[in-house]
Coordinates of C-alpha atoms and ligand atoms in Angstrom, one line a residue:
M201 CA -18.0 -100.6 96.9
T202 CA -14.8 -100.6 94.3
K203 CA -15.0 -99.2 90.5
Q204 CA -14.0 -102.5 89.6
N205 CA -17.0 -103.9 90.8
L206 CA -19.0 -101.7 89.0
N207 CA -18.1 -102.9 85.6
L208 CA -18.9 -106.7 86.4
T209 CA -18.9 -109.2 83.2
P210 CA -20.3 -112.5 83.5
E211 CA -17.0 -114.5 83.5
M212 CA -15.6 -112.2 86.5
L213 CA -18.4 -113.5 88.2
V214 CA -19.0 -116.7 87.3
P215 CA -15.9 -119.1 86.1
R216 CA -15.6 -120.6 82.8
L217 CA -17.5 -124.6 82.4
G218 CA -13.9 -126.2 82.7
E219 CA -12.4 -124.3 85.3
H220 CA -16.1 -125.1 87.7
L221 CA -15.8 -128.3 87.2
V222 CA -12.2 -128.7 87.2
N223 CA -12.9 -126.6 90.7
N224 CA -15.9 -128.7 91.9
G225 CA -13.6 -132.2 91.9
H226 CA -16.0 -133.4 88.9
I227 CA -12.7 -134.1 86.7
S228 CA -9.5 -133.7 86.6
E229 CA -7.1 -131.2 85.0
E230 CA -5.9 -134.1 82.8
D231 CA -9.9 -134.6 81.8
L232 CA -10.1 -131.3 81.2
K233 CA -6.7 -130.8 79.2
K234 CA -7.7 -133.8 77.3
A235 CA -11.3 -132.1 76.2
L236 CA -9.9 -128.9 75.4
S237 CA -7.3 -130.3 73.0
Y238 CA -10.0 -132.6 71.6
Q239 CA -12.5 -129.8 70.8
Q240 CA -9.5 -127.9 69.5
E241 CA -9.0 -130.7 67.1
Q242 CA -12.6 -130.9 65.8
T243 CA -13.1 -127.0 65.7
A244 CA -10.0 -127.5 63.0
K245 CA -12.1 -130.0 61.0
G246 CA -14.6 -127.5 60.9
E247 CA -16.6 -128.5 63.2
S248 CA -17.0 -126.6 66.1
L249 CA -17.9 -128.2 69.3
L250 CA -18.7 -126.8 73.3
L251 CA -16.5 -128.0 75.7
G252 CA -19.4 -129.7 77.5
E253 CA -20.2 -131.8 73.9
A254 CA -16.9 -132.5 73.6
L255 CA -16.9 -134.0 77.5
L256 CA -19.7 -135.9 76.6
E257 CA -18.1 -137.3 73.8
L258 CA -15.0 -138.4 75.2
K259 CA -17.3 -139.8 78.3
I260 CA -15.4 -137.6 80.5
T261 CA -18.9 -136.6 82.7
T262 CA -22.5 -137.7 82.0
R263 CA -25.3 -135.5 81.1
E264 CA -26.4 -135.2 84.0
M265 CA -23.4 -134.2 85.8
L266 CA -23.0 -131.1 83.1
D267 CA -27.0 -130.4 84.1
Q268 CA -25.9 -130.3 87.3
A269 CA -23.0 -127.5 86.5
V270 CA -24.5 -125.9 84.1
T271 CA -27.0 -125.6 87.0
E272 CA -24.5 -124.7 89.6
Q273 CA -23.4 -121.7 87.1
I274 CA -27.0 -120.0 86.8
I275 CA -27.2 -119.9 90.4
Q276 CA -24.1 -119.2 91.3
L277 CA -24.3 -116.4 88.5
R278 CA -27.6 -115.0 89.8
N279 CA -26.4 -114.5 92.8
A280 CA -23.5 -112.8 91.7
L281 CA -25.8 -110.7 89.8
Q282 CA -28.2 -110.2 93.0
A283 CA -25.4 -109.2 95.0
T284 CA -24.2 -106.4 92.4
N285 CA -28.0 -104.6 92.6
R286 CA -27.8 -104.9 95.9
N287 CA -24.7 -102.9 96.2
L288 CA -25.8 -101.1 93.3
E289 CA -29.3 -99.9 95.1
Q290 CA -27.3 -99.1 97.7
R291 CA -24.6 -96.7 96.7
V292 CA -27.6 -94.4 94.5
Q293 CA -29.2 -94.3 98.3
E294 CA -26.1 -93.1 99.6
R295 CA -25.2 -90.7 97.0
T296 CA -29.0 -89.1 97.1
A297 CA -29.0 -88.8 100.6
E298 CA -25.4 -87.3 100.1
L299 CA -26.8 -84.8 97.4
Q300 CA -30.0 -84.4 99.6
R301 CA -27.9 -83.0 102.6
A302 CA -25.6 -80.8 100.6
L303 CA -28.7 -79.3 98.8
Q304 CA -30.1 -78.9 102.6
R305 CA -26.8 -77.1 103.5
L306 CA -26.7 -74.8 100.5
S307 CA -30.6 -73.4 101.6
E308 CA -29.7 -73.0 105.4
L309 CA -26.9 -71.1 104.0
S310 CA -28.2 -68.8 101.8
E311 CA -31.3 -68.3 103.9
L312 CA -28.3 -67.5 106.9
K313 CA -27.1 -64.9 104.4
A314 CA -30.4 -63.2 103.7
N315 CA -31.4 -62.8 106.9
F316 CA -27.5 -61.2 107.8
I317 CA -28.0 -59.0 105.7
S318 CA -31.5 -58.1 106.8
N319 CA -30.6 -57.9 110.4
V320 CA -27.5 -56.0 109.9
S321 CA -29.6 -53.4 107.6
H322 CA -32.1 -52.8 110.0
E323 CA -29.3 -52.6 113.1
L324 CA -27.7 -49.9 111.3
R325 CA -30.7 -47.9 110.5
T326 CA -30.7 -47.0 114.0
P327 CA -28.1 -45.5 114.9
L328 CA -27.7 -43.8 111.2
T329 CA -31.4 -42.0 112.4
H330 CA -29.9 -40.4 115.5
I331 CA -27.2 -39.4 113.8
K332 CA -29.1 -38.2 111.1
G333 CA -31.3 -36.3 113.4
Y334 CA -28.6 -34.5 115.3
I335 CA -26.1 -33.4 112.8
E336 CA -30.1 -31.7 111.3
L337 CA -30.5 -30.0 114.9
L338 CA -26.6 -29.1 115.0
V339 CA -26.8 -27.0 110.8
S340 CA -29.9 -25.4 111.5
E341 CA -28.3 -24.0 114.7
S342 CA -30.9 -24.8 117.1
L343 CA -28.5 -26.2 119.6
G344 CA -26.5 -22.5 119.3
A345 CA -24.6 -20.9 116.6
I346 CA -21.7 -22.0 114.7
T347 CA -19.1 -21.1 112.4
P348 CA -19.3 -21.4 108.7
E349 CA -16.6 -23.9 109.1
Q350 CA -18.8 -25.5 111.3
K351 CA -21.5 -25.3 109.2
H352 CA -19.3 -26.5 105.9
A353 CA -18.1 -29.6 107.8
L354 CA -21.4 -30.7 108.9
Q355 CA -23.2 -30.6 105.8
V356 CA -20.5 -32.9 104.6
S357 CA -21.6 -35.1 107.8
Q358 CA -25.0 -34.3 106.6
N359 CA -24.4 -35.9 103.0
S360 CA -22.3 -38.9 103.9
S361 CA -25.5 -39.9 105.8
A362 CA -27.4 -39.3 103.6
Q363 CA -25.7 -41.7 101.3
L364 CA -25.2 -44.4 103.7
E365 CA -28.7 -44.0 104.2
K366 CA -29.4 -45.0 100.8
L367 CA -27.0 -47.8 100.7
I368 CA -28.5 -49.4 104.1
E369 CA -32.2 -49.3 102.2
D370 CA -30.5 -50.6 98.9
L371 CA -29.2 -53.8 100.7
I372 CA -32.3 -54.5 103.2
M373 CA -34.4 -54.1 99.7
A374 CA -31.9 -56.2 98.3
S375 CA -32.2 -59.0 100.9
V376 CA -36.2 -59.0 101.0
S377 CA -35.7 -60.0 97.2
S378 CA -33.3 -62.4 97.6
Q379 CA -35.8 -64.0 100.2
G380 CA -38.1 -64.3 97.2
E381 CA -40.2 -61.9 99.1
L382 CA -41.0 -59.1 97.3
T383 CA -44.2 -59.1 97.8
L384 CA -46.6 -56.5 96.2
K385 CA -49.2 -54.2 98.5
Q386 CA -51.1 -53.3 95.0
E387 CA -53.4 -50.5 95.6
A388 CA -55.0 -47.6 93.2
L389 CA -52.4 -44.7 93.0
D390 CA -52.2 -41.6 92.2
V391 CA -49.2 -41.1 89.7
R392 CA -48.6 -37.3 89.9
R393 CA -48.7 -37.3 93.2
I394 CA -45.7 -40.0 93.2
A395 CA -43.5 -38.2 90.4
N396 CA -43.7 -35.3 92.4
L397 CA -42.8 -36.5 95.6
A398 CA -39.9 -38.8 93.6
V399 CA -39.1 -35.9 92.0
S400 CA -38.9 -33.5 95.7
S401 CA -36.8 -36.1 97.3
M402 CA -34.1 -35.3 94.8
T403 CA -34.0 -31.9 94.1
K404 CA -31.1 -31.1 96.0
K405 CA -29.1 -33.9 94.7
A406 CA -29.3 -32.6 91.6
E407 CA -29.0 -29.2 92.8
D408 CA -25.4 -30.2 94.2
R409 CA -25.0 -32.0 91.1
E410 CA -25.8 -28.8 88.6
V411 CA -28.3 -31.3 86.6
S412 CA -31.7 -29.8 86.4
I413 CA -34.4 -31.8 87.4
H414 CA -38.5 -31.8 86.5
A415 CA -41.1 -33.8 86.1
V416 CA -42.8 -33.8 82.8
L417 CA -47.0 -34.9 83.8
D418 CA -50.0 -35.6 81.1
K419 CA -53.2 -33.9 82.3
G420 CA -55.6 -36.1 84.1
L421 CA -53.7 -39.2 84.5
P422 CA -55.8 -42.8 85.8
L423 CA -54.8 -44.2 88.6
V424 CA -52.6 -47.0 88.5
Q425 CA -52.2 -50.4 90.1
A426 CA -48.9 -51.2 92.0
D427 CA -47.5 -50.8 95.3
S428 CA -47.0 -47.0 96.2
Q429 CA -43.8 -47.7 98.4
K430 CA -41.8 -49.7 95.9
I431 CA -42.4 -47.3 93.2
I432 CA -41.5 -44.6 95.1
W433 CA -38.3 -46.6 95.6
V434 CA -38.0 -47.2 92.1
L435 CA -38.1 -43.5 90.6
G436 CA -35.9 -42.8 92.9
Q437 CA -33.2 -44.8 91.8
L438 CA -34.0 -44.2 88.1
L439 CA -33.7 -40.8 89.3
D440 CA -30.7 -41.4 91.1
N441 CA -28.8 -42.9 88.0
G442 CA -30.4 -40.0 85.9
I443 CA -28.3 -37.4 88.1
K444 CA -25.4 -39.4 88.6
F445 CA -24.4 -40.3 85.1
T446 CA -25.3 -36.4 83.5
P447 CA -22.5 -33.9 83.4
M448 CA -23.3 -31.0 85.3
G449 CA -25.7 -28.6 83.2
G450 CA -27.4 -31.6 81.9
R451 CA -31.1 -32.4 82.6
V452 CA -33.2 -35.4 84.3
V453 CA -36.8 -35.2 83.0
L454 CA -39.6 -38.0 84.5
R455 CA -42.5 -38.4 82.7
A456 CA -45.8 -39.9 83.0
E457 CA -48.2 -40.0 79.8
H458 CA -51.0 -41.8 78.7
E459 CA -49.9 -45.0 76.4
S460 CA -53.1 -46.4 75.7
D461 CA -56.7 -47.3 77.6
K462 CA -55.3 -49.5 80.2
L463 CA -51.1 -48.5 80.4
I464 CA -49.4 -45.5 81.6
S465 CA -46.5 -45.1 80.6
I466 CA -43.7 -43.9 82.8
S467 CA -40.0 -43.0 81.7
V468 CA -36.7 -41.9 83.1
T469 CA -34.7 -39.3 80.8
D470 CA -31.3 -38.2 81.3
T471 CA -28.3 -36.4 79.4
G472 CA -25.6 -37.8 80.1
I473 CA -22.9 -40.5 79.8
G474 CA -25.3 -43.5 77.9
I475 CA -24.7 -46.9 78.4
P476 CA -22.8 -48.5 74.6
N477 CA -25.9 -50.5 73.4
E478 CA -23.9 -53.9 74.2
K479 CA -23.4 -53.3 77.6
I480 CA -27.1 -52.5 78.8
K481 CA -27.5 -56.2 79.9
D482 CA -24.8 -55.9 82.3
I483 CA -26.7 -53.2 84.1
F484 CA -29.1 -54.8 85.6
Q485 CA -26.1 -57.5 86.8
P486 CA -25.6 -57.3 90.7
F487 CA -22.7 -55.4 91.7
H488 CA -22.0 -54.4 88.4
Q489 CA -20.6 -50.8 87.6
L490 CA -20.1 -50.2 83.9
D491 CA -17.5 -47.6 84.9
G492 CA -15.1 -47.7 88.3
A493 CA -14.1 -44.3 88.1
S494 CA -17.6 -42.1 88.2
T495 CA -19.2 -44.8 90.5
R496 CA -16.3 -44.5 92.7
Q497 CA -16.8 -40.9 92.4
Y498 CA -20.8 -41.0 93.6
G499 CA -21.4 -44.5 95.2
G500 CA -23.8 -46.7 94.7
T501 CA -23.9 -50.6 95.3
G502 CA -24.6 -52.0 91.6
L503 CA -27.6 -53.1 93.0
G504 CA -30.3 -50.7 92.1
L505 CA -31.4 -51.8 88.5
L506 CA -31.1 -55.2 89.5
L507 CA -33.7 -54.9 92.0
V508 CA -35.5 -52.1 89.9
R509 CA -35.5 -54.2 87.1
Q510 CA -37.2 -57.4 90.0
I511 CA -39.8 -54.7 91.2
I512 CA -40.9 -53.5 87.8
E513 CA -41.3 -57.6 86.4
A514 CA -43.2 -58.0 89.7
H515 CA -45.7 -55.4 88.6
G516 CA -46.4 -57.7 86.1
S517 CA -44.5 -54.9 83.5
M518 CA -41.0 -54.8 81.8
L519 CA -38.1 -52.3 81.7
D520 CA -37.0 -50.5 78.3
V521 CA -33.9 -48.8 78.5
K522 CA -32.8 -47.0 75.4
S523 CA -29.5 -44.8 75.2
T524 CA -26.9 -43.5 73.5
E525 CA -23.5 -43.1 74.1
G526 CA -22.5 -39.5 75.1
R527 CA -26.1 -38.1 74.5
G528 CA -27.9 -39.6 77.3
T529 CA -30.4 -42.3 78.4
T530 CA -34.7 -43.2 78.8
I531 CA -35.7 -46.1 80.9
K532 CA -39.4 -46.8 80.8
F533 CA -41.9 -48.6 82.7
P534 CA -45.5 -49.2 81.7
L535 CA -48.0 -49.1 84.8
L536 CA -52.4 -50.9 84.1
V537 CA -54.7 -48.2 84.9
A538 CA -56.3 -49.3 87.9
N539 CA -60.2 -50.6 87.5
K540 CA -62.3 -48.0 88.0
K541 CA -64.5 -49.6 91.6
Ligands
ADP696 N1 -29.0 -43.5 83.6 C1 -27.4 -44.0 83.5 N2 -26.6 -43.5 82.6 C2 -25.6 -44.1 82.4 N3 -25.2 -45.0 83.0 C3 -25.5 -45.2 83.5 C4 -26.8 -45.0 84.0 N4 -28.0 -45.8 85.0 C5 -26.9 -46.4 85.3 N5 -26.1 -46.9 84.5 C6 -24.9 -47.9 84.6 O1 -25.4 -49.6 85.1 C7 -24.5 -49.7 86.6 C8 -26.0 -50.4 87.4 O2 -26.4 -49.0 88.0 P1 -27.3 -49.1 89.6 O3 -27.7 -50.9 89.4 O4 -28.3 -48.2 89.9 O5 -26.4 -49.1 90.0 P2 -25.1 -47.9 90.9 O6 -26.7 -46.5 90.9 O7 -25.4 -48.6 92.5 O8 -23.9 -47.8 90.5 C9 -23.8 -47.9 86.8 O9 -23.1 -48.3 88.1 C10 -23.7 -47.1 85.9 O10 -22.6 -47.7 84.9
MG697 MG1 -28.3 -46.9 91.2

């Protein structure tokens, strides 16, 4: 269907009365000219006259013939309008179907992408587990004595495989949450236990970077309602960032304290490089890293905080970021106290 057809006017659909009468052999061209000039004359005299009236006055047509012609025109017009409507309807249907196909394709693609990431991530884990296991055996000299140089080389490999493992964990978490599968396994959990676990898993990294790390935990903290696996992952990410963006000699502290009867507040504070206020919103962008140089040095996917926020929000909570450039950063979130059984 051409564009022109979409802008139809009644004149385009139906010839004017005069033309219609001539085309159908009701009157001759001569008669039409006569009637038109008569019409003009009368109009000039101030008596406006329709063409039909002029034809009648000049007795070129009869009233019946005129009525018939007008009826023919109305029928023609109605048919033309109906055809146009049908075309429009068909066009709308075609476009709707096109859009539906595009939408379908889009959701297939995004599913494919998410499946791909998740499959690849799982496939990467298995060989990595072997690599880590054997390096560990070699470093601990369980397979025989090694020279200090060999030991050093193996420790570098150990660090790299730990980095790789973290990256894969991030990717798996990202693919899971992009598939909308961020479902929580909520349970009543002991914040102190989880906080200590998270800190001890980061101690080595902190030592390597000569950054001190410890937990400050209120006494008598009640259990909180949360998904322990995901909260451990969240604390790991926050501590990892704290250590990564804090220069040698700095400090990273994980706190858990009473905020109210119903809330326990958990925070990670560092004495690191800080984040400029206007950039705080950017750190939640996927793959976004503020300082290319330091992240290239220390690695990372730029996915961590985005996922941290998704997980915290899935708990019905919120992340609060406070930072001063050059002084340090605190990232905090409350968790709900578990109902006592
Ligand atoms: N504690 C922090 N101090 C300073 N900058 C931070 C801190 N945490 C996060 N950032 C900034 O936010 C960016 C995104 O963090 P994140 O999503 O964890 O990605 P990644 O750790 O992989 O770089 C970091 O690259 C860094 O620029
Ligand atoms: Mg990170």
